[in-house]
Coordinates of C-alpha atoms in Angstrom, one line a residue:
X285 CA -12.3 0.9 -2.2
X286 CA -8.5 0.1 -2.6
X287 CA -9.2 -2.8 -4.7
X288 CA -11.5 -1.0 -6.8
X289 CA -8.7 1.8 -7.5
X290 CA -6.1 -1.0 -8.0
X291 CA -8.4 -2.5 -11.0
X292 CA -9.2 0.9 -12.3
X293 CA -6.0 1.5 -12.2
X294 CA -4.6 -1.7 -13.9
X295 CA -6.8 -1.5 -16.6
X296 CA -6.2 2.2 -17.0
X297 CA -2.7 1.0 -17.5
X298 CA -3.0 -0.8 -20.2
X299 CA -5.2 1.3 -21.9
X300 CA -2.4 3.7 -22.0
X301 CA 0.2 1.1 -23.2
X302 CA -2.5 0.1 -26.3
X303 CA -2.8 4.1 -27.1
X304 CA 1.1 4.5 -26.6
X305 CA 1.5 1.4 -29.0
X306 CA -1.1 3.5 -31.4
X307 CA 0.5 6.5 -31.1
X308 CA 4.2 4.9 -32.0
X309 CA 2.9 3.3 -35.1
X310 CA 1.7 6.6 -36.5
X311 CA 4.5 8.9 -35.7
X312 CA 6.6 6.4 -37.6
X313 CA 4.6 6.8 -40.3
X314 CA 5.3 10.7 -41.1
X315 CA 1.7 11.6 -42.5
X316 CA 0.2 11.2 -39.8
X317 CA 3.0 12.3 -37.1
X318 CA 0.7 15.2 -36.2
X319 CA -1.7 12.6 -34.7
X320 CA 0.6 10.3 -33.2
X321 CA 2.0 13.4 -31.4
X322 CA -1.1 14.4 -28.8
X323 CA -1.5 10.9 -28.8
X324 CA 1.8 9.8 -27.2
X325 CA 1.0 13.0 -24.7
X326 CA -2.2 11.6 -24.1
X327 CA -0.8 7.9 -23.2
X328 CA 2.1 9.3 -21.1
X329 CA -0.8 11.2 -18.6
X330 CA -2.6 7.9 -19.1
X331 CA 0.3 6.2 -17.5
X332 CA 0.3 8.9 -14.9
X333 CA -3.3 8.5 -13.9
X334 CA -3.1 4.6 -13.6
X335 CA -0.2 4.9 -11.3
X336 CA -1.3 7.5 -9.3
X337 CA -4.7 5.1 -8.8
X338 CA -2.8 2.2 -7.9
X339 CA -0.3 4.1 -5.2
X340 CA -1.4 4.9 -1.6
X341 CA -3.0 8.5 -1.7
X342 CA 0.3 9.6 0.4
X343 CA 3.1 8.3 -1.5
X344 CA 0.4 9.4 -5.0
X345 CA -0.4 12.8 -3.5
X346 CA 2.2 13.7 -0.9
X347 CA 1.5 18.0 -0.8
X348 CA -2.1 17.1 -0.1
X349 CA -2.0 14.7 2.3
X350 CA 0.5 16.7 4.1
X351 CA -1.9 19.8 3.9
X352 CA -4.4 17.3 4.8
X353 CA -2.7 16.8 8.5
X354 CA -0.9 20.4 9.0
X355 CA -4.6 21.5 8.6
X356 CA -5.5 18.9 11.7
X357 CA -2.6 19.4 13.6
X358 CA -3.3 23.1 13.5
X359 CA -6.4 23.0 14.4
X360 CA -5.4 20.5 17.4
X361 CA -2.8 23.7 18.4
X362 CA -5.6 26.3 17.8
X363 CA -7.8 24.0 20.9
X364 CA -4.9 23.9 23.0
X365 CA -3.8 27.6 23.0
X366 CA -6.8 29.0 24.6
X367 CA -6.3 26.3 27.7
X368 CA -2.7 27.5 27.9
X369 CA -3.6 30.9 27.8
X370 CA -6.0 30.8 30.7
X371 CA -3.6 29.0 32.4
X372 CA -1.0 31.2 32.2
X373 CA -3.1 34.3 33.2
X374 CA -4.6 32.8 36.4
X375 CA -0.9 32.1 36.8
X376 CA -0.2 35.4 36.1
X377 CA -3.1 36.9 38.3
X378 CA -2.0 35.0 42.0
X379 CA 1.5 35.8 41.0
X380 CA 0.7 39.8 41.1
X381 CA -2.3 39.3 43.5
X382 CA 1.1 37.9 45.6
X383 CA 3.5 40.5 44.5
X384 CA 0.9 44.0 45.2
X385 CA 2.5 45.3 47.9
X386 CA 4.9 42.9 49.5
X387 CA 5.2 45.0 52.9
X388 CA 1.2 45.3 53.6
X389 CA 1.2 42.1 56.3
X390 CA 4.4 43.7 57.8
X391 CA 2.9 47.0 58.3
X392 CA -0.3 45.1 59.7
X393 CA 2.2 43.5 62.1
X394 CA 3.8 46.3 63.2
X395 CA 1.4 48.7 63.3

């Protein structure tokens, strides 16, 4: 699949530099400088594209891959939390079950 982008992307490439080329030739000529115009725009997001295809998706996309993972690490967080929450209540719970009424055993003792 990499390769396949890398090709796409080559010959993308040069398909922009032929319509930059284009687009150069007729903004020098003045008549027709409203058409070498959108042309030159069109190249220069050709140029874009092609690069964008050849680059890893995280060095071409960086916002989305790091969406990509903050999604995955959250929902790694979201798993954990409920184990770490029952943990902390059955802590909780022997820790007050513990603390009720300190002098009940004495009393039992003594009395």
């Amino acid at each position: 699949m990499r390769l396949l982008r890398g090709l796409l992307g080559g010959l993308l490439w040069i398909l922009a530099a032929v319509l930059g080329l284009v687009a150069v030739v007729l903004c020098i000529t003045v008549i027709l400088l409203p058409i070498g115009l959108p042309l030159l725009g069109q190249a220069r997001r050709m140029f874009t594209t092609s690069v964008q295809l050849m680059l890893p998706p995280a060095v071409a996309h960086p916002v989305k891959t790091m969406d990509k993972n903050a999604r995955k690490k959250g929902r790694k967080a979201k798993d954990a939390v409920p184990d770490a929450a029952a943990k902390a209540a059955d802590k909780a719970g022997d820790a007050t079950k513990s603390s009720r009424n300190p002098f009940r055993r004495r009393r039992r003792l003594l009395g």
